[in-house]
Short mmCIF file of C-alpha atoms in Angstrom, two decimals:
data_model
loop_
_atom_site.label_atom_id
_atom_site.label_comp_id
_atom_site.label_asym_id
_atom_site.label_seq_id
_atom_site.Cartn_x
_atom_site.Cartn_y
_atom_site.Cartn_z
CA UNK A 32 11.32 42.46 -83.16
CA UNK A 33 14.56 41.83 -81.38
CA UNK A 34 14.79 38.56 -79.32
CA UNK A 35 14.70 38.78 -75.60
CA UNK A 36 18.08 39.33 -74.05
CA UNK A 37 18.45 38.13 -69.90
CA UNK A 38 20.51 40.64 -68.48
CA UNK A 39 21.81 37.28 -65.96
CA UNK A 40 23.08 34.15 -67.18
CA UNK A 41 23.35 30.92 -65.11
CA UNK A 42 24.43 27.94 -66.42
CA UNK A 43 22.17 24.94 -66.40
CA UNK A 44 25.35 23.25 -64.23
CA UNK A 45 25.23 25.88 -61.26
CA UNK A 46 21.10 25.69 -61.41
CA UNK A 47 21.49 21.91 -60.41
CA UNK A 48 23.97 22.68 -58.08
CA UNK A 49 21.83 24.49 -56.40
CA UNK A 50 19.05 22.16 -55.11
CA UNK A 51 22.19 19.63 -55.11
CA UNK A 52 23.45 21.63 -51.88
CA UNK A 53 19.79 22.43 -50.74
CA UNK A 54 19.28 18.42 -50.10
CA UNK A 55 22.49 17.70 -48.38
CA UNK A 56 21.90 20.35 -46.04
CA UNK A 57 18.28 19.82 -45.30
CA UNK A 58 15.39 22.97 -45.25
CA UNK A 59 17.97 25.40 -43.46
CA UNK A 60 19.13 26.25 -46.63
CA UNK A 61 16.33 27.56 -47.68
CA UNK A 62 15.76 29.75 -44.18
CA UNK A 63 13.28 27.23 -43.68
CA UNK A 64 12.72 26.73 -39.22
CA UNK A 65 14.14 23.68 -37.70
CA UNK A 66 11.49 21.18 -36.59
CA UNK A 67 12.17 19.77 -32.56
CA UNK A 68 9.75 17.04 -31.25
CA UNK A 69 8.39 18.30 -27.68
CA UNK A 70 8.17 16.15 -24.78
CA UNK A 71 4.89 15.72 -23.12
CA UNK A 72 4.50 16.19 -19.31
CA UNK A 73 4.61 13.09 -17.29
CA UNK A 74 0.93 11.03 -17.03
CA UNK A 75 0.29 7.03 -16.37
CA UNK A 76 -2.25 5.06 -16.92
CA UNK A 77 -3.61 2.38 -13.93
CA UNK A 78 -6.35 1.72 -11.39
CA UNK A 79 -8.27 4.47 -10.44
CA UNK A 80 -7.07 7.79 -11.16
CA UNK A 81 -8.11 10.83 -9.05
CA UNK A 82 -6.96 13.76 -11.09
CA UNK A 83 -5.21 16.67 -9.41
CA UNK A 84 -8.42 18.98 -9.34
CA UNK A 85 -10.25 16.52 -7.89
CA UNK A 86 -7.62 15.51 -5.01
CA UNK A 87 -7.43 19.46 -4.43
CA UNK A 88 -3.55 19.13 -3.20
CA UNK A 89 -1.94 19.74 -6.51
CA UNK A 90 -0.87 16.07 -7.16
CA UNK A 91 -2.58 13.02 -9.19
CA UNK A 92 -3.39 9.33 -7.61
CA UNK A 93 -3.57 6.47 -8.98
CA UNK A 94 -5.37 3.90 -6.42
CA UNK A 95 -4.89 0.26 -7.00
CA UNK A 96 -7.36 -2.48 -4.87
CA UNK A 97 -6.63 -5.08 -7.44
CA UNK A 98 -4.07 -6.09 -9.70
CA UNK A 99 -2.88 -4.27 -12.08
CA UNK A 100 0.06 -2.23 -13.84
CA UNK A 101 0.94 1.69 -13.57
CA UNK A 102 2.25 2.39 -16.86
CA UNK A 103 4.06 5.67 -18.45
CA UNK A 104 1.86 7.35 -21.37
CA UNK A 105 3.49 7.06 -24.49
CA UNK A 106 5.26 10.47 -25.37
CA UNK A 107 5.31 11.86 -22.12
CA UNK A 108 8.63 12.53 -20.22
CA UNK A 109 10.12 11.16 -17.00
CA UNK A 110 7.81 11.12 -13.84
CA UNK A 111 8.61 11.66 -10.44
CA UNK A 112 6.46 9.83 -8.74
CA UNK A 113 5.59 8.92 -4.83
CA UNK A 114 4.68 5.24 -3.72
CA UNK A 115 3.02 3.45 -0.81
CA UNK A 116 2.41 -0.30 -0.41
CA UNK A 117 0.44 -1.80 1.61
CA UNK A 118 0.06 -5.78 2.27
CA UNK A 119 -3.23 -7.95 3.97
CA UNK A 120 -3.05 -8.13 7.23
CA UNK A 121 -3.45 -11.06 9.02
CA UNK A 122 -6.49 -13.07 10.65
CA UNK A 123 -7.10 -13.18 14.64
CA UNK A 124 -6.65 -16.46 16.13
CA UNK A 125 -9.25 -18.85 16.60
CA UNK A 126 -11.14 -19.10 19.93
CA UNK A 127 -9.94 -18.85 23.71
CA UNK A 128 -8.20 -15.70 24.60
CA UNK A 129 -6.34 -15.62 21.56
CA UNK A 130 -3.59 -13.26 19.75
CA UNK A 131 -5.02 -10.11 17.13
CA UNK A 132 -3.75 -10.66 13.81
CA UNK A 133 -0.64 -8.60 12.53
CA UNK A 134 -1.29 -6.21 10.50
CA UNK A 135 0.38 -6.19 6.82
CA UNK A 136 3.78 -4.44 5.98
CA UNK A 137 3.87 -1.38 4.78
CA UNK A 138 6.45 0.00 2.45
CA UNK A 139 6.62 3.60 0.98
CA UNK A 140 9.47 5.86 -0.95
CA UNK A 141 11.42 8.51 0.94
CA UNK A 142 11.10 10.85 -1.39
CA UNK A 143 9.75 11.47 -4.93
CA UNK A 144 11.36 8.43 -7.53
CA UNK A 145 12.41 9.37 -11.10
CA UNK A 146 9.54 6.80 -12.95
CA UNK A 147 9.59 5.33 -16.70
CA UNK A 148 8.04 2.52 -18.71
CA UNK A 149 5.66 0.21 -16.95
CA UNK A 150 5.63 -1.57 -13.57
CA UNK A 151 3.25 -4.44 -12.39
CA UNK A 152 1.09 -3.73 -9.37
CA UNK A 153 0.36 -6.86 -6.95
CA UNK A 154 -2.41 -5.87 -4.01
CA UNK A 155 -2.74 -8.71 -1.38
CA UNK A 156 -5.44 -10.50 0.59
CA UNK A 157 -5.93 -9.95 4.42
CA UNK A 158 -5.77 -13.65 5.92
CA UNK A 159 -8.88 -15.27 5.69
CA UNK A 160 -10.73 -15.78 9.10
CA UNK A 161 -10.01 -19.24 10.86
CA UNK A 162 -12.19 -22.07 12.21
CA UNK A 163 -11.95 -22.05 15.59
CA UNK A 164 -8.34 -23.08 17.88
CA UNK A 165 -6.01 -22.12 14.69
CA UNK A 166 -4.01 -19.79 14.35
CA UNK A 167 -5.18 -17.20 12.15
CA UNK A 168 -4.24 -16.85 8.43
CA UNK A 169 -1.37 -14.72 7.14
CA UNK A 170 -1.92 -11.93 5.05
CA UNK A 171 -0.47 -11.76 1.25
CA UNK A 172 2.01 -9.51 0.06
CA UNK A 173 1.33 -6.42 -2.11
CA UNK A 174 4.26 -5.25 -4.37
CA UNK A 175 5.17 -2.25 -6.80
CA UNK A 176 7.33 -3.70 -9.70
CA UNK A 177 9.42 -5.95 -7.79
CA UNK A 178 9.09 -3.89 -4.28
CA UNK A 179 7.69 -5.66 -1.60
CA UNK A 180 5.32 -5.68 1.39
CA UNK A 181 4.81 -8.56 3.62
CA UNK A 182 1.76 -9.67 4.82
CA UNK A 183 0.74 -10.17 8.43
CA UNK A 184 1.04 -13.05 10.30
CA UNK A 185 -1.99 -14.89 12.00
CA UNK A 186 -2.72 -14.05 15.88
CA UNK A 187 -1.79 -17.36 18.38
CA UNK A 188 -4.48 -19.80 18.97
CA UNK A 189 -5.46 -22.16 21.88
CA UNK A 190 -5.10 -25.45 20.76
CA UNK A 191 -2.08 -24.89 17.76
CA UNK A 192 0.78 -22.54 17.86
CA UNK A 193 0.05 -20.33 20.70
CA UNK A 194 3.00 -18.48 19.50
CA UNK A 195 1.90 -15.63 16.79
CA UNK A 196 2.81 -16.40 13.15
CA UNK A 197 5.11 -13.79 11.32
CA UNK A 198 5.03 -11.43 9.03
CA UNK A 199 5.20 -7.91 7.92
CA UNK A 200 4.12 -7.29 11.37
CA UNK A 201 3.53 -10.48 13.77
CA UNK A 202 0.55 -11.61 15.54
CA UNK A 203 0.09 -11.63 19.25
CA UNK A 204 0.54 -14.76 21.29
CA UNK A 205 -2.66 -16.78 22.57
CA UNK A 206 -2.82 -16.24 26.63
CA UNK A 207 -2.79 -19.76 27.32
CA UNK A 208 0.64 -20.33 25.78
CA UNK A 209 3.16 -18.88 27.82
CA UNK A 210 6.07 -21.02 27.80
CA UNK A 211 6.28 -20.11 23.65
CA UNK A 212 4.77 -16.53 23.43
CA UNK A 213 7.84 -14.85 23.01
CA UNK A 214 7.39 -12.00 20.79
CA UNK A 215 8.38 -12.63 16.73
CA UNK A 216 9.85 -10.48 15.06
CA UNK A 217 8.51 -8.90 12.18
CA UNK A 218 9.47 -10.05 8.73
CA UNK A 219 9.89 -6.96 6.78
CA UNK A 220 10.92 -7.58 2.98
CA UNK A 221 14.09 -6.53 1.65
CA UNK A 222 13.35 -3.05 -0.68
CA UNK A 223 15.60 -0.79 -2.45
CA UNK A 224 17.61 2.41 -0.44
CA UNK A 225 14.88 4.54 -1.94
CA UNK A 226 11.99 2.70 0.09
CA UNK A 227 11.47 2.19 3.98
CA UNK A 228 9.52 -0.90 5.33
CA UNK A 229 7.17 -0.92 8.22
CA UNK A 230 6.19 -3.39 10.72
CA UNK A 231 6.57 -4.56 14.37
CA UNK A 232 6.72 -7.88 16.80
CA UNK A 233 2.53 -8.66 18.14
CA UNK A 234 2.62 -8.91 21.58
CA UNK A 235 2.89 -11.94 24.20
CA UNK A 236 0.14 -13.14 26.19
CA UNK A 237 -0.54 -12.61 29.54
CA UNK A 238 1.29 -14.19 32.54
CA UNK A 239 -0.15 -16.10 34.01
CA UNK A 240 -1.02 -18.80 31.99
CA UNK A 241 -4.04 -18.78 30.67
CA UNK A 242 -4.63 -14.93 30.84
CA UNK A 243 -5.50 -12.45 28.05
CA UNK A 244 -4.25 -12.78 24.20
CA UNK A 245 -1.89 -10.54 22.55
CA UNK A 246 -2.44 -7.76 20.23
CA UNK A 247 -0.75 -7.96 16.64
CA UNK A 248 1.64 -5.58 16.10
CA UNK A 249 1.12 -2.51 13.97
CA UNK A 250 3.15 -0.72 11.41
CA UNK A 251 3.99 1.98 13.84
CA UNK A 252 4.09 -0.02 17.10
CA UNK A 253 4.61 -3.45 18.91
CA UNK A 254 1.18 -5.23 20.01
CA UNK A 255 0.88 -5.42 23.63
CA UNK A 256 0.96 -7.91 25.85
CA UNK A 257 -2.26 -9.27 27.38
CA UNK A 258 -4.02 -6.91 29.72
CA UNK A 259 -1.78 -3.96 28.52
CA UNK A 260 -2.46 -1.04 28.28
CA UNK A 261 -5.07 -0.46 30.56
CA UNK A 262 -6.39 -3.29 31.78
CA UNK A 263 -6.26 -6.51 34.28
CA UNK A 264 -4.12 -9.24 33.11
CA UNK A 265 -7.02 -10.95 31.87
CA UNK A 266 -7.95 -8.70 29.55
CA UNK A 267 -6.85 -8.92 25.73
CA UNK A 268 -4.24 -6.74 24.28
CA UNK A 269 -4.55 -3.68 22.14
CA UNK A 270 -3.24 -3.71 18.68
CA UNK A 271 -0.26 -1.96 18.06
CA UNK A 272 -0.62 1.25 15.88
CA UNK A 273 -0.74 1.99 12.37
CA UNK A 274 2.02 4.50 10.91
CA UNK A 275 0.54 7.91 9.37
CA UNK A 276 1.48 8.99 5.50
CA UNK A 277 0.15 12.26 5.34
CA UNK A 278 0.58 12.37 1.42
CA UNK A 279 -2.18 10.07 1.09
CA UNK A 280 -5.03 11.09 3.20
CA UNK A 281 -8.36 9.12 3.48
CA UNK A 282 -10.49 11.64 2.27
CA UNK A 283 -8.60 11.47 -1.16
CA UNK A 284 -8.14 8.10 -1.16
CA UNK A 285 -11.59 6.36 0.19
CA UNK A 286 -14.19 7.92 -2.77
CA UNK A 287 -11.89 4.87 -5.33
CA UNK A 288 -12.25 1.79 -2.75
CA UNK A 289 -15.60 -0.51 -1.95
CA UNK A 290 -16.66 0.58 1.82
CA UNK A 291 -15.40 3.77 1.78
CA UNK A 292 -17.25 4.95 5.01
CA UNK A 293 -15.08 2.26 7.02
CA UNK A 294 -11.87 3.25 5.30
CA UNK A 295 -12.40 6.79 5.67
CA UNK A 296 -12.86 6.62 9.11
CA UNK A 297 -9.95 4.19 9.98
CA UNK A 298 -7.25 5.80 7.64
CA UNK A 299 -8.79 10.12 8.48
CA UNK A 300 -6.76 12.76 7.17
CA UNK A 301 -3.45 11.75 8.88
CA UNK A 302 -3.21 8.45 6.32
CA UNK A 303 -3.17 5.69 8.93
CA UNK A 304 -2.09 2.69 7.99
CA UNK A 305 -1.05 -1.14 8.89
CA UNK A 306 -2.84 -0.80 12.37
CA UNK A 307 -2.80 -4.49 14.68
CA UNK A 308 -5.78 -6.76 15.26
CA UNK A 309 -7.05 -6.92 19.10
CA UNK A 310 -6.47 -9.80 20.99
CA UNK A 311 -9.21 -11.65 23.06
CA UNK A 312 -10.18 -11.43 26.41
CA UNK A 313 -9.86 -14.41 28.88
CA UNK A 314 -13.62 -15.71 29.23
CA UNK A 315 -15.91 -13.11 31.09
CA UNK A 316 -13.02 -10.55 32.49
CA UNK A 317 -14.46 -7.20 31.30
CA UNK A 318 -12.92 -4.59 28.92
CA UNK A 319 -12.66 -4.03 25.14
CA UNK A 320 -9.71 -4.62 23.70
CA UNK A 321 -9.16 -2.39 20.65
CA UNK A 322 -7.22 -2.90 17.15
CA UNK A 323 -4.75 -0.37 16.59
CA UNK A 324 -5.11 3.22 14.70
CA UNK A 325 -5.44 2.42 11.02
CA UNK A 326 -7.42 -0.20 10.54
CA UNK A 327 -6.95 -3.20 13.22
CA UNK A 328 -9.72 -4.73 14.43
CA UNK A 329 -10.84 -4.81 17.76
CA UNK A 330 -10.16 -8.23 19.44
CA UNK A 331 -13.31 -9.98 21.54
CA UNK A 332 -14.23 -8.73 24.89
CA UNK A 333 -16.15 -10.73 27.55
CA UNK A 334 -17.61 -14.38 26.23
CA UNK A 335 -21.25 -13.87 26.88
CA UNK A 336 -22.63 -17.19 25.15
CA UNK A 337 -22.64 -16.78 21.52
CA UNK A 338 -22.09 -13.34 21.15
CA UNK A 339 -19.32 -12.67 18.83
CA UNK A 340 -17.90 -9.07 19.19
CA UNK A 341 -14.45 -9.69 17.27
CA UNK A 342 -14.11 -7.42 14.12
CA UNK A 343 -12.16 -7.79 11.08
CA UNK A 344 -9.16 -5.48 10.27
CA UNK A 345 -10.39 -2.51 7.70
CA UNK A 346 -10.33 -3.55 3.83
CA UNK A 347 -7.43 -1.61 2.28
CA UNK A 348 -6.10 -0.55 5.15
CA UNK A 349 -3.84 -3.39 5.91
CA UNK A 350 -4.83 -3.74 9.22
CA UNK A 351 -5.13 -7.18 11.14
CA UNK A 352 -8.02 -9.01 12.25
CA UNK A 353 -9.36 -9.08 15.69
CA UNK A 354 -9.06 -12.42 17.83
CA UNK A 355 -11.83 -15.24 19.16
CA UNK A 356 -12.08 -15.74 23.00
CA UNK A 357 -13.94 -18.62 24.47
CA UNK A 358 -17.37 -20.09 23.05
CA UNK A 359 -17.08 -22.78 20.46
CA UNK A 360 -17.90 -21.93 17.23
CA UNK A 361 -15.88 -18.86 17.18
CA UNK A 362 -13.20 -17.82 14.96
CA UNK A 363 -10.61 -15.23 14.31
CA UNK A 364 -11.73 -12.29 12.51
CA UNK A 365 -10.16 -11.41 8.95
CA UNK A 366 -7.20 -9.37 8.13
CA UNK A 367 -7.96 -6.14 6.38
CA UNK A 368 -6.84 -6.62 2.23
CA UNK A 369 -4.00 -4.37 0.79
CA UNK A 370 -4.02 -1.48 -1.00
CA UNK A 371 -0.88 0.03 -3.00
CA UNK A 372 -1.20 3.67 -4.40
CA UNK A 373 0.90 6.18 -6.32
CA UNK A 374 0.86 9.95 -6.83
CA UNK A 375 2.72 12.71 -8.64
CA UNK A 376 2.58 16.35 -9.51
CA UNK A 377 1.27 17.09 -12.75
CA UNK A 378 4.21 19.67 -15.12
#
């Protein structure tokens, strides 16, 4: 039989050349598809997360009460991401007609922030309540990496500094000290052009001397001055108001914080925040005075022995602490802790 005859002859040289050219250009030339690496849709990790179908507004939260750090998922793309902060607030004063607490700063973005890697989460204390005649405590600050909110300053006392202590907003002046209850200004923390800070001056006692305290000012409002704003000179100032963030309403927001009922209530579907403690009333003059809208704490009304009807500013909501009046033993109520929370849409 005759041997078998190709009809095509390739040299062994142009064979290697071949898979030579196939390596240096990659699986192309071999009509193989080109392999791309797909970028994942922007998701964090940090506190407590309320995903979008459970918020029922289309975006995701993450809710910090404590310290902690919102951090990018690995493989997913750039966020764009909303922000509020929200520092303590600060303590009433300590007995005798004394200034409402300030309540804490509060800081949030203007619009939507372009958000990668990692950023550490601070959430501060309200001011701790005082013994009695000090002023109260100052609230700590809350940050967002490296933004800041200011905690509230302490309401005016009887005995030391009359004058309210500063902060992200102030507290109100004691009614006894006139001749130094000018308002102070708030302290509001430096933050980048994408943020806005909140806070206002507490209010001054009343004149005359020895009238009612204060109220701390609010994130949305000044504190007003003894007896204001409906009531006789000796009666203790409302708190000044809290400022409303719609985008992070207290029906979403209360189900991931410890008393939610309170903070529910205080912060409603508006988002009220950073409302100013109460100050106190001047011994048995009637009238309640009231913290303001988002979480301040009412301040003490008419000294009827031992009754104590100052109440602390709302956990979370930043809001400051109501103030003492008259009967020993009494001291300024609590600032309300801080609360910092961020939310974006999901791709």
């Amino acid at each position: 039989m005759a041997p078998f005859k190709s009809t095509q002859s390739i040299s062994v040289g142009k064979f290697v050349q071949t898979f030579r050219d196939r390596d240096a250009v990659g699986p192309t030339a071999l009509n193989s598809p080109v392999r791309t690496e797909r970028t994942l849709p922007f998701e964090a990790t940090g506190g407590t997360k309320i995903p979008a179908a459970t918020a029922g507004n289309g975006f995701t939260y993450h809710v910090f009460d404590a310290d902690g750090t919102f951090a990018q998922v690995n493989g997913t793309g750039a966020g764009s991401i909303d922000v509020l902060i929200v520092a303590g607030g600060g303590a009433g004063g300590g007995r005798y007609y004394s200034g409402g607490g300030g309540a804490g700063g509060v800081v949030s973005s203007n619009s939507s922030i372009t958000f990668t890697g990692s950023a550490p989460v601070v959430v501060g204390d309200g001011g701790a309540a005082t013994a009695e005649d000090n002023r109260g405590n100052a609230g700590s600050d809350s940050s967002f990496g490296g933004v800041t909110a200011n905690g509230g300053g302490g309401g005016g006392s009887y005995e030391t500094n009359g004058v309210g202590g500063p902060g992200g907003s102030s507290g109100g002046s004691s009614g006894y000290h006139i001749a130094d209850n000018d308002r102070i200004a708030a302290n509001l923390a430096p933050v980048p052009s994408d943020y806005t800070a909140y806070g206002n001056a507490g209010g001054r006692g009343a004149d005359p001397q020895g009238y009612g305290g204060g109220g701390g000012g609010g994130a949305d409002a000044v504190g007003y001055d003894g007896g204001q704003p409906n009531g006789p000179p000796a009666r203790g100032a409302d708190g000044g108001a809290g400022k409303a963030f719609p985008a992070f309403p207290g029906p979403i927001i209360a189900p991931t914080v410890p008393n939610p009922g309170p903070f529910g209530t205080a912060v409603g579907p508006t988002g009220l925040y950073g409302g100013g403690g109460g100050g106190a009333n001047y011994y048995n003059t009637p009238g309640d005075p009231v913290g303001g809208v988002g979480g301040g704490g009412r301040g003490a009304g008419p000294d009827t022995g031992s009754t104590d009807s100052a109440v602390a500013g709302v956990d979370h909501t930043g809001g400051g602490g109501g103030a003492a009046n008259y009967y020993p033993g009494l001291a300024g109520k609590a600032g309300g802790k801080g609360l910092v929370i961020v939310r974006y849409q999901p791709s």
